[in-house]
mmCIF file of C-alpha atoms and ligand atoms in Angstrom:
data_model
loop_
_atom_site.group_PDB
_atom_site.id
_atom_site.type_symbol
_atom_site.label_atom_id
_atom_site.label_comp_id
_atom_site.label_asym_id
_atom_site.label_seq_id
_atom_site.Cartn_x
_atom_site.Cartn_y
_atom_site.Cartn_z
ATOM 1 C CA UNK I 82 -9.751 52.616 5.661
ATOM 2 C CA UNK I 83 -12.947 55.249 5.367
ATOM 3 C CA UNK I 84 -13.351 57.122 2.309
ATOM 4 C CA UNK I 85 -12.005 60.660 4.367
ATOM 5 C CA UNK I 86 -8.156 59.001 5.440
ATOM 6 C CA UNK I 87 -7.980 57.945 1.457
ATOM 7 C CA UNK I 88 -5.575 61.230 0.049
ATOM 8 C CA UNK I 89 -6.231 62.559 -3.466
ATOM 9 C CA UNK I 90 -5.441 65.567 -5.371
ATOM 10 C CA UNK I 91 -5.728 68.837 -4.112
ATOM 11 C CA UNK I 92 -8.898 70.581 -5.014
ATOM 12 C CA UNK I 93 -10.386 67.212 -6.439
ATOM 13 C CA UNK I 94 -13.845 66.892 -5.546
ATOM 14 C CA UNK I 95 -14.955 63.921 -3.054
ATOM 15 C CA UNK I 96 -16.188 61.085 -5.747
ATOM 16 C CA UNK I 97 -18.974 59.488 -4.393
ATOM 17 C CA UNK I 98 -18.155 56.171 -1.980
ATOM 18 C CA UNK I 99 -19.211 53.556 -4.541
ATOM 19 C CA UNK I 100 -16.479 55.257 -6.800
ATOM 20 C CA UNK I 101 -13.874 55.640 -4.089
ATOM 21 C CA UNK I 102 -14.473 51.819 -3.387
ATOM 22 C CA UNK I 103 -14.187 50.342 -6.864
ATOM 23 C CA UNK I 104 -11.242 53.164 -8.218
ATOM 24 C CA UNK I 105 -9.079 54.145 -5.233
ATOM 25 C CA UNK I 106 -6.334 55.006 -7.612
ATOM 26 C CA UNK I 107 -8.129 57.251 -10.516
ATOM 27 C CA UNK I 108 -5.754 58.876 -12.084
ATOM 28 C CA UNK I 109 -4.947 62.852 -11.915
ATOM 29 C CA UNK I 110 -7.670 64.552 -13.977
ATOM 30 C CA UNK I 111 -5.203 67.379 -14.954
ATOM 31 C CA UNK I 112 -3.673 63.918 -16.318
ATOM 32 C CA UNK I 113 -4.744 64.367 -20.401
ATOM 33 C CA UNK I 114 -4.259 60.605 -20.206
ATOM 34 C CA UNK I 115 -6.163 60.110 -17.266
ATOM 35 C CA UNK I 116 -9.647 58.482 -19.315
ATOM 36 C CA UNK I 117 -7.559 56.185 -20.747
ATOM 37 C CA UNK I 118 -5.193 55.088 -17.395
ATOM 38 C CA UNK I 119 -8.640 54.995 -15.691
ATOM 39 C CA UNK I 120 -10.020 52.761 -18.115
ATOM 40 C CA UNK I 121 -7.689 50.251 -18.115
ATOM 41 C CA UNK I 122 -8.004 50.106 -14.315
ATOM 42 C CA UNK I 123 -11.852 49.686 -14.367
ATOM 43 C CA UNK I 124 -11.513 47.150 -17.078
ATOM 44 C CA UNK I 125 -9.063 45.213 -15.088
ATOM 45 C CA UNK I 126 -11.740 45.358 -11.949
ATOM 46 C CA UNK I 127 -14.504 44.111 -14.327
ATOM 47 C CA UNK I 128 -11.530 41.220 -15.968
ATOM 48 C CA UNK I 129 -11.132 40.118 -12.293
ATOM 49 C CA UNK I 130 -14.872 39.759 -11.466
ATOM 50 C CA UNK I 131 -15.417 38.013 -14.835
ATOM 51 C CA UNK I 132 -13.115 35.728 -13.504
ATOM 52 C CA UNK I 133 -14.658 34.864 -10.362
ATOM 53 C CA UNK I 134 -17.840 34.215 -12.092
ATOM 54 C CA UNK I 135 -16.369 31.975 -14.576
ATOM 55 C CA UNK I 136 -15.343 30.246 -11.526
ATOM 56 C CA UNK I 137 -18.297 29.891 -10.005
ATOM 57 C CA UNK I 138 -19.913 28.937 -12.962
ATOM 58 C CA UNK I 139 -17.341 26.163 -13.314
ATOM 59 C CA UNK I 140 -18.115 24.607 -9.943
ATOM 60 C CA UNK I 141 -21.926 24.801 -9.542
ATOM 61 C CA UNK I 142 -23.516 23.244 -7.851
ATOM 62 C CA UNK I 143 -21.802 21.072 -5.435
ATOM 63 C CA UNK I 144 -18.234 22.655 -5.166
ATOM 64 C CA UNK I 145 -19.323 26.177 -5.277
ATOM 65 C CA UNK I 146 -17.847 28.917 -2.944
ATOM 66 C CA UNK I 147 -20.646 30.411 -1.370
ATOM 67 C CA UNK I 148 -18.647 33.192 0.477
ATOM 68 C CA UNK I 149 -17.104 33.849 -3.332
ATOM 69 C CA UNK I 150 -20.983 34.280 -4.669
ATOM 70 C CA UNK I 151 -21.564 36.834 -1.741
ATOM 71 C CA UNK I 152 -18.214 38.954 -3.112
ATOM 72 C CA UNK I 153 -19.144 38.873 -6.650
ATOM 73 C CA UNK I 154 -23.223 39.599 -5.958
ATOM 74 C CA UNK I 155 -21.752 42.772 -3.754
ATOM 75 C CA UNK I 156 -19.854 43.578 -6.925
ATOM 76 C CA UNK I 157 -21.672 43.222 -9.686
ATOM 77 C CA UNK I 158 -24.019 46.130 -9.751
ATOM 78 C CA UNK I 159 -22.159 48.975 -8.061
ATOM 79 C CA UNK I 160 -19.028 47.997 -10.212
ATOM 80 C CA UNK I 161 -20.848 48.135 -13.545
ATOM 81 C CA UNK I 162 -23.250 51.044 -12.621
ATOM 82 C CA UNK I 163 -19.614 53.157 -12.041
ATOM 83 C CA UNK I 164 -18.007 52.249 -14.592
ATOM 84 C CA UNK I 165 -21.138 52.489 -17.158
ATOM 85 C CA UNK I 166 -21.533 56.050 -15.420
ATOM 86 C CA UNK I 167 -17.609 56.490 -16.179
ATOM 87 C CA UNK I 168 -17.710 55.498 -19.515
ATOM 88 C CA UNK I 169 -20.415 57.324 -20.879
ATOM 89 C CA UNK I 170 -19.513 60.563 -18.946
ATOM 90 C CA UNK I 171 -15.720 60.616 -19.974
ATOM 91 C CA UNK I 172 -14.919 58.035 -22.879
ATOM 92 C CA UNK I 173 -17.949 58.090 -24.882
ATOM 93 C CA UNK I 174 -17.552 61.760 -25.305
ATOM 94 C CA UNK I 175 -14.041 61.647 -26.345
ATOM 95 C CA UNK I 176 -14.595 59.332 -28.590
ATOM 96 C CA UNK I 177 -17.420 61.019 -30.296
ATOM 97 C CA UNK I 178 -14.839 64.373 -30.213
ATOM 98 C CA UNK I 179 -12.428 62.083 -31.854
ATOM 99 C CA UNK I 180 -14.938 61.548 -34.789
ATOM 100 C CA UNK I 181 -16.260 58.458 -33.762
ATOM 101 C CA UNK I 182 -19.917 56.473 -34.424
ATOM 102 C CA UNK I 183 -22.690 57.720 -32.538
ATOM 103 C CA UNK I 184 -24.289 54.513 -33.866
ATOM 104 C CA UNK I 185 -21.469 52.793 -32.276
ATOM 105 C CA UNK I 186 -21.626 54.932 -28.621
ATOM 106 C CA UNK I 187 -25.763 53.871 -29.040
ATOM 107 C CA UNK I 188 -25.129 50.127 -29.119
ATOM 108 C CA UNK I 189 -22.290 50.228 -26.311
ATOM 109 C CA UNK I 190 -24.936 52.256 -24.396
ATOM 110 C CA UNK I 191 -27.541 49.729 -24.569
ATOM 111 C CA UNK I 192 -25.146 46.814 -23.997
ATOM 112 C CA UNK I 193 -24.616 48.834 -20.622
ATOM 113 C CA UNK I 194 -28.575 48.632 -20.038
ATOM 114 C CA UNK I 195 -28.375 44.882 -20.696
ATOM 115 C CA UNK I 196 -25.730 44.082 -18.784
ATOM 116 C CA UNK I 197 -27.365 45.584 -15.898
ATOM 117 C CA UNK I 198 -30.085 43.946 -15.836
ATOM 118 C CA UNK I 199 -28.547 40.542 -16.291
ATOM 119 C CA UNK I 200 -26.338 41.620 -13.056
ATOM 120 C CA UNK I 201 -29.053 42.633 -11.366
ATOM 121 C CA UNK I 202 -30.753 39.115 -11.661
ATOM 122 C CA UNK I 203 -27.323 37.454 -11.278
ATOM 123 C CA UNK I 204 -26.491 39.582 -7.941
ATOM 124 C CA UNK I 205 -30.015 38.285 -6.569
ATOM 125 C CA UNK I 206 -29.220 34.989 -7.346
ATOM 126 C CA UNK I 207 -25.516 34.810 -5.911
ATOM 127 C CA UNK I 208 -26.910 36.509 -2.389
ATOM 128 C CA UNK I 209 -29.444 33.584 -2.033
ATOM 129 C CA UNK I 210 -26.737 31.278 -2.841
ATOM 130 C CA UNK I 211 -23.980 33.072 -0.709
ATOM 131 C CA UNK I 212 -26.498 32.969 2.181
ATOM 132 C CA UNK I 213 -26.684 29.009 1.987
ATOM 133 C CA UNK I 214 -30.030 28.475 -0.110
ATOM 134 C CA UNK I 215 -29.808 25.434 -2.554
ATOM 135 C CA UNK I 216 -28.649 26.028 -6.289
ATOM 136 C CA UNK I 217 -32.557 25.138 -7.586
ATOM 137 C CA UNK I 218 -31.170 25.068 -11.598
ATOM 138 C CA UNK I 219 -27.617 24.567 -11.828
ATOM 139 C CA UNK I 220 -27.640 24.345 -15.108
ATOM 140 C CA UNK I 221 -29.458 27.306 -15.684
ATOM 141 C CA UNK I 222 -27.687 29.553 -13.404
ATOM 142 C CA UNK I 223 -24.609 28.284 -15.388
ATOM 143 C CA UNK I 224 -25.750 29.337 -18.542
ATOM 144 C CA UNK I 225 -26.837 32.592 -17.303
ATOM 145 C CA UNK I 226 -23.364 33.411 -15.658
ATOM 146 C CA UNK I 227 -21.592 32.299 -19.080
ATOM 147 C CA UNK I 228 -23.789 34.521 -21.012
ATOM 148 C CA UNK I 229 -23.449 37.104 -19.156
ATOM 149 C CA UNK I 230 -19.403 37.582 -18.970
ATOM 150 C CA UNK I 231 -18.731 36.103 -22.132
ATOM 151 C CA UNK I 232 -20.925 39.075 -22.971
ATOM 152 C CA UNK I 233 -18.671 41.771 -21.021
ATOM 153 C CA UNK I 234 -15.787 40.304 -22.198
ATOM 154 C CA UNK I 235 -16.881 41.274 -25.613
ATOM 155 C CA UNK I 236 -17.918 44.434 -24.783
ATOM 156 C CA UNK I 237 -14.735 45.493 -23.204
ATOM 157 C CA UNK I 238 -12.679 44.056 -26.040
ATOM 158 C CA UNK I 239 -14.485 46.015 -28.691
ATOM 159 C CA UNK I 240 -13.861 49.149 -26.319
ATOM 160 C CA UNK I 241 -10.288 48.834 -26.082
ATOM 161 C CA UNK I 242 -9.880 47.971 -29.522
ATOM 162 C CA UNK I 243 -11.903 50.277 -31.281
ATOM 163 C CA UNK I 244 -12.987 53.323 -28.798
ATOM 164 C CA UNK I 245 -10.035 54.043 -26.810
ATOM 165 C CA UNK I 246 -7.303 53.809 -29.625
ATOM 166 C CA UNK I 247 -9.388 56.403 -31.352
ATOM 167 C CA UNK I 248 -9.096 59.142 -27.674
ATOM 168 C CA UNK I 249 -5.195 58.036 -28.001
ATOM 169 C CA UNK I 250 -3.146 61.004 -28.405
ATOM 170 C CA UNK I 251 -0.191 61.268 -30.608
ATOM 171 C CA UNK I 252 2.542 59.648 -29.513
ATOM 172 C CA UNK I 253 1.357 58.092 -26.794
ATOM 173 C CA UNK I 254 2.377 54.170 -26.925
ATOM 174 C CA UNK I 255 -0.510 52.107 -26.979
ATOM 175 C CA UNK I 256 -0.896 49.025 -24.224
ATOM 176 C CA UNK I 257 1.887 50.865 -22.040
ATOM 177 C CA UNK I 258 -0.619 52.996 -19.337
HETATM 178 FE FE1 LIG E 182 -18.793 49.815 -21.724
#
C-alpha cells in the first residue's frame, strides 16, 4: 500500500513516510489521549524489534537468520529516530507541563543519542550479516546486541512508569489505551 491510499483524518497533515511506515495507526490528534495511545503503540514496535534482536543474539553465529538481521538493520534507525523525534516533540513536553524533571527529560534525551549510535553500528553490522558476510566476533556482536536492548528495555520501562503516568489525565484508567 503507498503512503497516498493509507486514509487519515481530515485536515491532518501528511506525516512524513518513515512515520507513516512505523505508525500507520497514530491516533486522532484532536484525541487528548492521543500521546499516550501513540506511545504505547511505538513502544510496542520498539518491544517487538527488541525481540528479534534478542533472537538473533541468541543464535549467533551458526543458526542465525540472516534475512531476520536484514529486517531488524532496516528497522533500527528509522524506528528509533521517529520515535526519539515523537517523544521529545509530544511527551517530553507534557511531561515537563505536568511538573516533571527537566533533569530527568535531559538524561532520557541523551539515552536517545546513545541509543542511536549503538543502532547505527548495530544496523551496519546486521546488513553485512543479512547480505551473507561471516559473523567475524560472535561473541562480540552478542554482547553488543544484549547491551543495547537490555538498554531500551530500560529506557522504555522508566518512561511508562514514571513519564507517562505523570501526562495521565484524571480519570483515565491506567494500562487500558
Ligand atoms: Fe525515549
Amino acid at each position: 500500500m503507498s503512503h497516498s491510499q493509507v486514509s487519515r483524518a481530515p485536515g491532518r497533515p501528511n506525516p512524513a513516510p518513515g512515520v507513516m511506515k512505523l505508525f500507520p495507526q497514530r491516533a486522532d490528534p484532536r484525541d487528548r489521549r492521543a500521546p499516550r495511545i501513540d506511545m504505547a503503540r511505538i513502544h510496542a514496535e520498539k518491544r517487538k524489534l527488541c525481540d528479534a534482536l534478542e533472537a538473533i543474539a541468541d543464535t549467533l553465529p551458526s543458526q542465525v537468520d540472516r534475512l531476520e538481521c536484514l529486517k531488524a538493520a532496516g528497522e533500527l534507525v528509522p524506528l528509533l529516530r521517529e520515535c526519539h523525534r515523537f517523544e521529545e516533540e509530544t511527551l517530553f513536553p507534557a511531561f515537563l507541563a505536568a511538573g516533571g524533571s527537566g533533569e530527568v527529560v535531559a538524561r532520557l534525551k541523551a539515552e536517545h543519542v546513545e541509543d542511536q549510535g549503538t543502532a547505527q553500528e548495530l544496523a551496519e553490522e546486521l546488513f553485512r550479516i543479512g547480505h551473507g558476510q561471516a559473523v567475524h566476533n560472535p561473541e562480540a556482536l552478542g554482547y553488543l546486541l544484549r547491551a543495547f536492548f537490555e538498554s531500551v528495555r530500560r529506557h522504555m520501562a522508566f518512561e511508562r512508569d514514571h513519564v507517562l503516568p505523570a501526562t495521565r489525565e484524571e480519570g483515565e484508567i491506567p494500562g487500558r489505551r
